[in-house]
Short mmCIF file of N, CA and C in Angstrom, two decimals:
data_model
loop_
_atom_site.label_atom_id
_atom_site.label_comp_id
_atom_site.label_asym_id
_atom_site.label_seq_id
_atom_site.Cartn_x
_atom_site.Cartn_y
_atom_site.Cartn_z
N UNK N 22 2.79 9.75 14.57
CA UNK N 22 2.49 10.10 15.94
C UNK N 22 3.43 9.36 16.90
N UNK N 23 3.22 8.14 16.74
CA UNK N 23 4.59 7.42 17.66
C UNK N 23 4.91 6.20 17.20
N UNK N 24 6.22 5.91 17.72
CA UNK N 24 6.53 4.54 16.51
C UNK N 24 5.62 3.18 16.87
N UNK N 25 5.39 2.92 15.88
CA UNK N 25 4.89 1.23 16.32
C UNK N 25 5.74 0.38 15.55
N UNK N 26 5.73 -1.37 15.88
CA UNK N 26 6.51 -1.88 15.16
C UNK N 26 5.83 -2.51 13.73
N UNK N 27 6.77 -2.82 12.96
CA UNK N 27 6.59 -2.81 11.29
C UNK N 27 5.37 -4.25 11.55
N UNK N 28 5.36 -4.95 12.09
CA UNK N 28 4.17 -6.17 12.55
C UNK N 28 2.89 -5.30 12.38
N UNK N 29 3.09 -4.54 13.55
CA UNK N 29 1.34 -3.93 13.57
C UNK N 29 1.27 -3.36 12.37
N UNK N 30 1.99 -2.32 11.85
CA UNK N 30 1.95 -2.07 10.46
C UNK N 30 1.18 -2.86 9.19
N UNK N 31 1.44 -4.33 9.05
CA UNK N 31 1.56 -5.18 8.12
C UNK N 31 0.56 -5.67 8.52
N UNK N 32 -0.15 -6.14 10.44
CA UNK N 32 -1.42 -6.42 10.52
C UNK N 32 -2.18 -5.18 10.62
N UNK N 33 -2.14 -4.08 10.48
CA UNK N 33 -3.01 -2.95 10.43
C UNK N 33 -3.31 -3.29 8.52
N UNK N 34 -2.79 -3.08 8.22
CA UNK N 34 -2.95 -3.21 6.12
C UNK N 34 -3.51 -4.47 6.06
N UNK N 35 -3.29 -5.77 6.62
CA UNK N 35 -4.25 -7.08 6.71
C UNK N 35 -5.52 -6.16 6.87
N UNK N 36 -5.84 -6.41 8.10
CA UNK N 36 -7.56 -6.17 8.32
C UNK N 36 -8.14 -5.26 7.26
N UNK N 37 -7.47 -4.01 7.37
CA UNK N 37 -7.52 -2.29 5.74
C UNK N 37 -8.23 -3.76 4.62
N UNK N 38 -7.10 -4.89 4.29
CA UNK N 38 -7.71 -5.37 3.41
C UNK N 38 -8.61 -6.32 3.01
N UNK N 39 -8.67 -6.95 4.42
CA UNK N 39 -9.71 -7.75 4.53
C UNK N 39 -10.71 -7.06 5.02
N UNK N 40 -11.38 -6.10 5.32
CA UNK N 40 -12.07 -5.46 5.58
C UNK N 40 -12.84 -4.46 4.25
N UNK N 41 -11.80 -4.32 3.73
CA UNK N 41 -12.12 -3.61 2.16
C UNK N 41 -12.98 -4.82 1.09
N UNK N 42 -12.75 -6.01 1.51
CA UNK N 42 -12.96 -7.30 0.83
C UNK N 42 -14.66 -7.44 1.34
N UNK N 43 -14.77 -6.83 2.77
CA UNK N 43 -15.88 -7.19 3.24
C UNK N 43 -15.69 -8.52 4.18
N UNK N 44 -14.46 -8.86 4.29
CA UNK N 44 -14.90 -10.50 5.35
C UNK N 44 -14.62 -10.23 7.02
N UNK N 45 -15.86 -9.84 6.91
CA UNK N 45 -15.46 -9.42 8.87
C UNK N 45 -14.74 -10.31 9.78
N UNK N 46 -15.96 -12.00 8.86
CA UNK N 46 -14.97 -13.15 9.86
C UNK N 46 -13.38 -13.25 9.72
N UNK N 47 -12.47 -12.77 8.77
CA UNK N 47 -11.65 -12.79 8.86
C UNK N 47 -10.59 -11.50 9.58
N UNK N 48 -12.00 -10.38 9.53
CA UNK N 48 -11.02 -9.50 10.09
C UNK N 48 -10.20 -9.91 11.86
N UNK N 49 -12.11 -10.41 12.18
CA UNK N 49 -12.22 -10.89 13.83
C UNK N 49 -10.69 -11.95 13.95
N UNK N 50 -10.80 -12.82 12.70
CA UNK N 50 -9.94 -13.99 13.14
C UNK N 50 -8.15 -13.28 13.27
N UNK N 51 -8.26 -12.09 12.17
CA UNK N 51 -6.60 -11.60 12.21
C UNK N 51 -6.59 -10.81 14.07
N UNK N 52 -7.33 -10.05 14.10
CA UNK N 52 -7.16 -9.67 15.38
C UNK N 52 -7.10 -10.24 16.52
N UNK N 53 -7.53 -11.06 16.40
CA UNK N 53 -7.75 -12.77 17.42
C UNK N 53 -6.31 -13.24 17.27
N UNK N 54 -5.44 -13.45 16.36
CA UNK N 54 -4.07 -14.12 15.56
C UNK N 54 -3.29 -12.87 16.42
N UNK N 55 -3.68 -11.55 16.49
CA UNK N 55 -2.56 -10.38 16.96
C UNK N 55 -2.65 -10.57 18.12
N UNK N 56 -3.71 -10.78 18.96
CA UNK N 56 -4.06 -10.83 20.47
C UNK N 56 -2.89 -12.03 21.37
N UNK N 57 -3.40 -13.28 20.65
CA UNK N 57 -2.64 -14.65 20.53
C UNK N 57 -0.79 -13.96 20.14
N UNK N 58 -0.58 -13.46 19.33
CA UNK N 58 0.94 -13.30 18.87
C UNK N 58 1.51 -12.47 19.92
N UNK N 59 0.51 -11.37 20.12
CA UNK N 59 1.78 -9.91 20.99
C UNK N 59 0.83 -9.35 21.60
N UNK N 60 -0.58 -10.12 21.98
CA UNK N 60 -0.91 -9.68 23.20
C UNK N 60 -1.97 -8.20 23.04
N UNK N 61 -2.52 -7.63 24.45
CA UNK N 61 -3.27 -6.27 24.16
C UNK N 61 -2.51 -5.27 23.33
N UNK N 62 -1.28 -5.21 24.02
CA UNK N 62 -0.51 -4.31 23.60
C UNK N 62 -0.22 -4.50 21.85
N UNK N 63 -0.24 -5.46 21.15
CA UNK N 63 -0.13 -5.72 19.65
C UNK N 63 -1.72 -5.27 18.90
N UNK N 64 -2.58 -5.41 19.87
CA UNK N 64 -4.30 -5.18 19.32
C UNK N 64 -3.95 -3.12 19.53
N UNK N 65 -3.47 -2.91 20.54
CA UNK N 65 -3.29 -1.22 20.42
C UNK N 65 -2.88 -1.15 19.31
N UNK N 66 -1.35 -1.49 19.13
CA UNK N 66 -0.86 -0.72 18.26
C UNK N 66 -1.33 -1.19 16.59
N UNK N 67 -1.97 -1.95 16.74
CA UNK N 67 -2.95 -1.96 15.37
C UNK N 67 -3.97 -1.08 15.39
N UNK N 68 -4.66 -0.43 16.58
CA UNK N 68 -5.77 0.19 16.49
C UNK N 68 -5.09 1.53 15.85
N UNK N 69 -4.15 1.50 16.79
CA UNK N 69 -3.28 2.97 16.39
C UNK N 69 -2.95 3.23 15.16
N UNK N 70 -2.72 2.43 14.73
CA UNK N 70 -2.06 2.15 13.00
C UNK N 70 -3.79 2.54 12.04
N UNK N 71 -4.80 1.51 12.67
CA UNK N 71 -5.71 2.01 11.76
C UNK N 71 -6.51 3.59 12.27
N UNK N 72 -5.99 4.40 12.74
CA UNK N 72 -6.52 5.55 13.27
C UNK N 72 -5.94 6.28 12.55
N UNK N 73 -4.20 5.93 12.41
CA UNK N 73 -3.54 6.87 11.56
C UNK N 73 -4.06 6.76 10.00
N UNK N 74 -4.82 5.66 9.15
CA UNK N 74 -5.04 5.79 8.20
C UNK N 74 -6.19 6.69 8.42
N UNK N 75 -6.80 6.82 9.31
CA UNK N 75 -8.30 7.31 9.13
C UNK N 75 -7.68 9.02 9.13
N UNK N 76 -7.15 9.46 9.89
CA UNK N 76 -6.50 10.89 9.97
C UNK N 76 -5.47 11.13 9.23
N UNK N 77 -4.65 10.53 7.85
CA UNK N 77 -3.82 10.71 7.50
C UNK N 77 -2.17 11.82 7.59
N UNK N 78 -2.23 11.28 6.68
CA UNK N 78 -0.80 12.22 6.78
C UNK N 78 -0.10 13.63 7.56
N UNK N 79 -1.69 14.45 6.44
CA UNK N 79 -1.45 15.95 6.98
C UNK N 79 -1.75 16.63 7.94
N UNK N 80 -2.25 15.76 9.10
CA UNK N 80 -2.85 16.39 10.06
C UNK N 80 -1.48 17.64 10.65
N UNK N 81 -2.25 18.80 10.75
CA UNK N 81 -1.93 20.01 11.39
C UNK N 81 -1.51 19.91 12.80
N UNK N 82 -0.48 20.02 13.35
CA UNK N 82 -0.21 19.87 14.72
C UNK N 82 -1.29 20.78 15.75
N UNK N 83 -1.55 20.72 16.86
CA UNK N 83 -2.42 21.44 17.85
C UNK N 83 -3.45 20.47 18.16
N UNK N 84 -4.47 21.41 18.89
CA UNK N 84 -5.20 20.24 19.53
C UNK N 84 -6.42 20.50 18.92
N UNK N 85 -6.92 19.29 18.74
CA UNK N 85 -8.47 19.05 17.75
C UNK N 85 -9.50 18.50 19.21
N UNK N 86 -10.75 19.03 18.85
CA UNK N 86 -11.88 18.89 19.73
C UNK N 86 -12.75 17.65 18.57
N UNK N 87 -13.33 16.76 19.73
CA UNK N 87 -14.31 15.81 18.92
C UNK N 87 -15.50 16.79 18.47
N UNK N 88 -16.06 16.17 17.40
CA UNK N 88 -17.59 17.18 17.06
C UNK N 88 -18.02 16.28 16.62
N UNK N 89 -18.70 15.60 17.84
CA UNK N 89 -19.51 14.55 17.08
C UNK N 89 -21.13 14.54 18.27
N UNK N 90 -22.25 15.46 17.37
CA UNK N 90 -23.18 15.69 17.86
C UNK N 90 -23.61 14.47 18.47
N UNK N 91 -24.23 14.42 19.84
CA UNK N 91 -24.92 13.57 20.44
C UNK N 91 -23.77 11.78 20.97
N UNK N 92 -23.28 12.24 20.88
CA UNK N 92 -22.04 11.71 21.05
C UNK N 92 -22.40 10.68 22.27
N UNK N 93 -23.20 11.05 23.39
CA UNK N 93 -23.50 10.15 24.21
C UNK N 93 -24.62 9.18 23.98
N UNK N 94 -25.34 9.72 23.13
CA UNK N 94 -26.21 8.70 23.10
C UNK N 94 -26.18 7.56 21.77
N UNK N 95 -24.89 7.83 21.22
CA UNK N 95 -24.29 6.97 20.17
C UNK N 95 -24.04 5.27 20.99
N UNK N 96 -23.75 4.54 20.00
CA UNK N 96 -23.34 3.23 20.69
C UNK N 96 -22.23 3.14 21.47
N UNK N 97 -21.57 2.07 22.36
CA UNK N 97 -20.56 2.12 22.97
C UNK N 97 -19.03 2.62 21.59
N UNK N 98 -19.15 1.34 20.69
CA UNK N 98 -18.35 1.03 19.54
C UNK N 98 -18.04 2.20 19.27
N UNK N 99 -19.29 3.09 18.70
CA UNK N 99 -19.59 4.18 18.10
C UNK N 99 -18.53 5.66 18.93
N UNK N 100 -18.84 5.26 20.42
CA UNK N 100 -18.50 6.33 20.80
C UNK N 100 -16.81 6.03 21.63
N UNK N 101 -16.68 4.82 21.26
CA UNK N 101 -15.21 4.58 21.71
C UNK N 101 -14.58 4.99 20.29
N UNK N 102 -14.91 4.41 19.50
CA UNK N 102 -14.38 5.12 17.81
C UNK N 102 -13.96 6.57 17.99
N UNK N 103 -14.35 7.21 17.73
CA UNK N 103 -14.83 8.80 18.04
C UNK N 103 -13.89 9.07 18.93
N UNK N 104 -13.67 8.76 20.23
CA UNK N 104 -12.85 9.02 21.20
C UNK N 104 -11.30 8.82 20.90
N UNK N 105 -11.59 7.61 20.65
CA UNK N 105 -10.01 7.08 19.88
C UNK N 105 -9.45 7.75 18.85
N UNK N 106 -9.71 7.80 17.91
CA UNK N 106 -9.68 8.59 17.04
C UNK N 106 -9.20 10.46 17.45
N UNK N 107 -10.12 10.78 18.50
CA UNK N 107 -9.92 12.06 18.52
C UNK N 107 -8.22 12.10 19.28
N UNK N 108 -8.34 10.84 20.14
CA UNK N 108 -6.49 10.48 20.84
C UNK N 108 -5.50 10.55 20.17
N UNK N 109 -6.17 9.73 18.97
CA UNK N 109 -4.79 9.84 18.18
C UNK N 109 -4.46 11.10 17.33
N UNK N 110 -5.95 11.89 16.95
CA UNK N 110 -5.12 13.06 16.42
C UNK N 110 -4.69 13.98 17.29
N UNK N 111 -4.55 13.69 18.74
CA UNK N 111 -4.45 14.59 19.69
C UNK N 111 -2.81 14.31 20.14
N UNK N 112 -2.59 13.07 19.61
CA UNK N 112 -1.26 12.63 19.67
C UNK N 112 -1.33 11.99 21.29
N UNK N 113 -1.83 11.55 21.63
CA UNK N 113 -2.58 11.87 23.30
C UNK N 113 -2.93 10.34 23.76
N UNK N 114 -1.58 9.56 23.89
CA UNK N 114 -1.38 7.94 23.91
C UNK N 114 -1.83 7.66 25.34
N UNK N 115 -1.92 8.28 26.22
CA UNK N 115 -2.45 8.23 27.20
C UNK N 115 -3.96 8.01 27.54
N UNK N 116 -4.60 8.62 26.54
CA UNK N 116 -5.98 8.71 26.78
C UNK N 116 -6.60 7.71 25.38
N UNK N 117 -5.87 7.31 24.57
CA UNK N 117 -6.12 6.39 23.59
C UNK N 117 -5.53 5.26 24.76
N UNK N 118 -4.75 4.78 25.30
CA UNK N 118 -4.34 3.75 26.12
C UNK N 118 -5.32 3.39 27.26
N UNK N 119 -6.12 4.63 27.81
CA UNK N 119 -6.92 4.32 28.71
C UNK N 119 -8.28 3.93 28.04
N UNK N 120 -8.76 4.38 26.53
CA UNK N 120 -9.92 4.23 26.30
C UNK N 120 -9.61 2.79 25.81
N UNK N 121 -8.74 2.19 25.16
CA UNK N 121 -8.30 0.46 25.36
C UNK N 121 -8.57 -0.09 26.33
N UNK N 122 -8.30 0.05 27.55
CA UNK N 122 -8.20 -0.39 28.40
C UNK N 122 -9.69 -0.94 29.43
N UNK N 123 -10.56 0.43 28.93
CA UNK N 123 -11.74 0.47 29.07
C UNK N 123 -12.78 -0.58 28.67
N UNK N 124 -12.16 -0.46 27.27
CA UNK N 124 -13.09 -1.41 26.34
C UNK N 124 -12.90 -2.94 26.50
N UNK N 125 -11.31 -2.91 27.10
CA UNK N 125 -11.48 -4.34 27.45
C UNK N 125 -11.60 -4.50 28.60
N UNK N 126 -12.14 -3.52 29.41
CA UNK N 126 -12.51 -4.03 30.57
C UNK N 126 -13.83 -4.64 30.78
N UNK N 127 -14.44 -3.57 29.65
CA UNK N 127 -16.19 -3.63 29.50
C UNK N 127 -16.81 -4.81 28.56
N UNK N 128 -15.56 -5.42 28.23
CA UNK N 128 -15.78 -7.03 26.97
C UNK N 128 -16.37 -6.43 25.83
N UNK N 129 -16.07 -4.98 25.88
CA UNK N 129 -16.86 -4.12 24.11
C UNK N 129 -15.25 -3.96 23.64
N UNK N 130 -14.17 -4.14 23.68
CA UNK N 130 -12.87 -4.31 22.57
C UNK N 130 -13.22 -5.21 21.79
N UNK N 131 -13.42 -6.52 21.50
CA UNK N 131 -13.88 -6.65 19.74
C UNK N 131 -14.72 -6.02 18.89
N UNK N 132 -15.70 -5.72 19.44
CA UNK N 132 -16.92 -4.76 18.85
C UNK N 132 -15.83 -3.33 18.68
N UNK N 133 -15.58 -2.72 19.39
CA UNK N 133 -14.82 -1.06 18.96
C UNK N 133 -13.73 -1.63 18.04
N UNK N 134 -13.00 -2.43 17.80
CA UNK N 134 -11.90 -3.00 17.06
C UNK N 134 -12.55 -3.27 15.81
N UNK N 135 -13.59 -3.83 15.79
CA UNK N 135 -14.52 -3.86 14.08
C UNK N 135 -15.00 -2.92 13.76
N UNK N 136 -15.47 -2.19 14.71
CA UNK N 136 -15.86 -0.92 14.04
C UNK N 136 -15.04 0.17 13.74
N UNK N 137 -13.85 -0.07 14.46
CA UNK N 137 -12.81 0.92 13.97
C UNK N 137 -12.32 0.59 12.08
N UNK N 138 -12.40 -0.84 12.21
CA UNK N 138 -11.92 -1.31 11.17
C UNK N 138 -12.76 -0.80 10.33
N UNK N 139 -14.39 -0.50 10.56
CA UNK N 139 -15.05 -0.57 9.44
C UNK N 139 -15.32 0.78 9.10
N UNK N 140 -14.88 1.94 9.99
CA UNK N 140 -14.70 3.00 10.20
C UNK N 140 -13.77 3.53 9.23
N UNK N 141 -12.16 2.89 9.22
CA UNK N 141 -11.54 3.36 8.67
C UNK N 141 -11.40 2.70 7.11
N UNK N 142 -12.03 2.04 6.87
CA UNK N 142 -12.47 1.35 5.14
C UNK N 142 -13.31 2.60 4.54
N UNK N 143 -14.92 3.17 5.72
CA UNK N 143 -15.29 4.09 4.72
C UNK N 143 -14.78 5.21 4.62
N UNK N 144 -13.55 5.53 5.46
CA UNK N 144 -13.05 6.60 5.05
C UNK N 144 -11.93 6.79 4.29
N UNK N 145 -11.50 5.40 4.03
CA UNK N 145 -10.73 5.45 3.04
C UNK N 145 -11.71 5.28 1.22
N UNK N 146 -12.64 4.38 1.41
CA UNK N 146 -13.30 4.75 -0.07
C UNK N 146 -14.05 6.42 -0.06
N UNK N 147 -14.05 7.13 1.50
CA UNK N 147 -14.67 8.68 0.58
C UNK N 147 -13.36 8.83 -0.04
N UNK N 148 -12.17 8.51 0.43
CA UNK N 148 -11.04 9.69 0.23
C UNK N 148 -10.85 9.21 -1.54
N UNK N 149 -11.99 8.16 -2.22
CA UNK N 149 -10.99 8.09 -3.48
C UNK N 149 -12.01 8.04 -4.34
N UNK N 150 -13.37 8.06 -3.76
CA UNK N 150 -13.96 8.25 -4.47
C UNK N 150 -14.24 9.87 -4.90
#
């Protein structure tokens, strides 16, 4: 979707694996380490990175609609996930940049950042199981 640098890359596959491990405290602490290194802008482009695992490869170009029943009355986490997610398969950095922006405005970016994480772990064990 758009380039990020090979860092977020390498901390996007950290958390994938500490998160696959189950150690949340360590996921919190790597994202805390990205925040500290390169700032909001290094916590995006990790989110971005773990969005692209969650939507892989083949996504079909055009525009995808969220379908996620009840959607408002989901949690914040829940429904910033969902949103994000639908940005990035929308290719749509603008509106993934503003829903960042949001979350850290609202002090819910660590919470949507773990749950993205934990988001994109179970969708990587459906994809293999």
């Amino acid at each position: 979707m758009t380039e990020v640098p090979q860092e977020a890359l390498d901390d996007a596959a950290k958390v994938l694996h500490l998160a696959l491990d189950g150690d949340t405290d360590a996921v919190v602490g790597t994202l805390d380490a990205v925040v500290d290194r390169a700032g909001v802008v290094g916590a995006y482009d990790v989110a971005w990175c773990l969005a692209a695992s969650m939507v892989g490869d083949d996504l079909r170009l055009g525009r995808w609609t969220l379908e996620f029943p009840d959607i408002d009355e989901a949690a914040y986490d829940a429904r910033w996930v969902a949103r994000f997610l639908s940005a990035y398969a929308n290719g749509d950095v603008s509106t993934g940049e503003a829903l960042f922006g949001a979350a850290l405005a609202d002090g819910q970016l660590p919470d949507c950042l773990l749950t993205l994480a934990g988001s994109a772990v179970a969708t990587l064990r459906k994809r293999v199981a």
